[in-house]
C-alpha positions in Angstrom: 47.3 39.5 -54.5 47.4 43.3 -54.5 43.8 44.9 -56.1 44.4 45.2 -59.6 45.4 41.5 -60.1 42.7 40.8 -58.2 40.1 43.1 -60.9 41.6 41.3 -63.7 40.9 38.0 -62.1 37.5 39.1 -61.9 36.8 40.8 -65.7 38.6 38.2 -66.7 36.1 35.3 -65.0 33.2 36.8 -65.9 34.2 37.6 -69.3 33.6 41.5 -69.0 34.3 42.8 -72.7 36.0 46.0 -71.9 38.7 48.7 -73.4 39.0 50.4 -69.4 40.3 47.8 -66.5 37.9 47.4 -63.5 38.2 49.7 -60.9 37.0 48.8 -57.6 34.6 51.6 -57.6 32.8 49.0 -60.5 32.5 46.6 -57.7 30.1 49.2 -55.1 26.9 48.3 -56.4 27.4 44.7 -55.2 26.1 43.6 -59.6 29.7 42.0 -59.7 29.8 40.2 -56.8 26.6 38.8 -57.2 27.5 38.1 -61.0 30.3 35.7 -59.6 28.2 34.2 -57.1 26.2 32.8 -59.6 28.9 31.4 -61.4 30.2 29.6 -58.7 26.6 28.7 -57.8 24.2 28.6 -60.5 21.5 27.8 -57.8 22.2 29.7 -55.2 22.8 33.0 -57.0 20.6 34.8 -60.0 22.0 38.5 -61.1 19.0 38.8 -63.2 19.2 40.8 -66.5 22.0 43.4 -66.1 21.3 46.9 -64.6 23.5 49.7 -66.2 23.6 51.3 -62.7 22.0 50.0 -59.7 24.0 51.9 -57.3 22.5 51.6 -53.7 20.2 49.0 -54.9 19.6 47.5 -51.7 17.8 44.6 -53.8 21.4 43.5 -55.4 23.1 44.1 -51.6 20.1 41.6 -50.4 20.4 38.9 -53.3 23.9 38.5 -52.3 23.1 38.3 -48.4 21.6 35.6 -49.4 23.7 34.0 -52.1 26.9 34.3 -49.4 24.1 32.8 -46.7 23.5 29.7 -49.1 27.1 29.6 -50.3 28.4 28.9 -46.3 30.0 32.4 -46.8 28.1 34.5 -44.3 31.2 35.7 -42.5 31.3 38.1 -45.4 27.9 39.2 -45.0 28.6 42.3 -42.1 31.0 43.7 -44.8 28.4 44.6 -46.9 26.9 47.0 -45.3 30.3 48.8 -45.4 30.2 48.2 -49.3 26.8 49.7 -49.4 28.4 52.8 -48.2 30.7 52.9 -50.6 33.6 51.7 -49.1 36.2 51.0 -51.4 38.4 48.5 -48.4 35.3 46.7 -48.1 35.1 45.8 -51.8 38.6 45.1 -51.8 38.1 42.8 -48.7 35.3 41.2 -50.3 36.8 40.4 -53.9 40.1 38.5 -52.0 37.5 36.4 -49.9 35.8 35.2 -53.3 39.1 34.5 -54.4 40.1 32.5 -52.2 37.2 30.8 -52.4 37.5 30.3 -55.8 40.9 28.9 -55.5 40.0 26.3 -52.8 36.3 25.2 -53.9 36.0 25.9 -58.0 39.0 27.0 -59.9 39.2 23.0 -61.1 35.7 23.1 -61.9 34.7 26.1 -63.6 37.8 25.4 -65.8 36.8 21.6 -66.5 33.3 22.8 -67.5 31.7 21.0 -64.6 28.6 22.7 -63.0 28.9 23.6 -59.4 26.8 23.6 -57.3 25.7 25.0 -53.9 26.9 23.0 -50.3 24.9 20.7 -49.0 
């Protein structure tokens, strides 16, 4: 899946109400990410009220360390420091690993209205 089917995926999921499409620059901040971490794991992962801008928040990069620790998907941890940056590949890189982690662990789920919840 190229980028912008991959933005829709995401506005879509987390039923973002808005006239512009996502652009991955929406995604720098890390808010997003960490927005969809707590869907998959309501446990695991709390966004907390939403910021308008927390650009370079390293609190938001931090909470979803941790939320991709306690999800079993720390191999996508060292990418974030490249997000924090601001890079735009590493965004990209990050929203097709949460796809296809949606696909294989929670598509069936989230769409049945079952709770997930983290790995044991």
């Amino acid at each position: 899946l190229g980028p912008e089917a991959l933005l829709y995926w995401l506005s879509r999921l987390l039923k973002l109400d808005s006239l512009t499409p996502l652009n991955i620059k929406d995604c720098q901040d890390g808010y997003l990410f960490l927005r969809l971490m707590a869907l998959f794991y309501p446990d695991v992962a709390d966004p907390g009220p939403f910021k308008a801008d927390c650009t370079n928040d390293s609190n938001t990069y931090d909470l979803l360390s941790a939320a991709l620790h306690r999800a079993g998907l720390q191999d996508n941890v060292p990418g974030l420091a490249r997000l924090a940056e601001g890079d735009p590949q590493a965004a990209e890189e990050l929203l097709l690993s949460l796809y296809q982690h949606y696909c294989k662990h929670h598509a069936s789920k989230l769409f049945a209205g079952a709770k997930p919840s983290a790995p044991a």
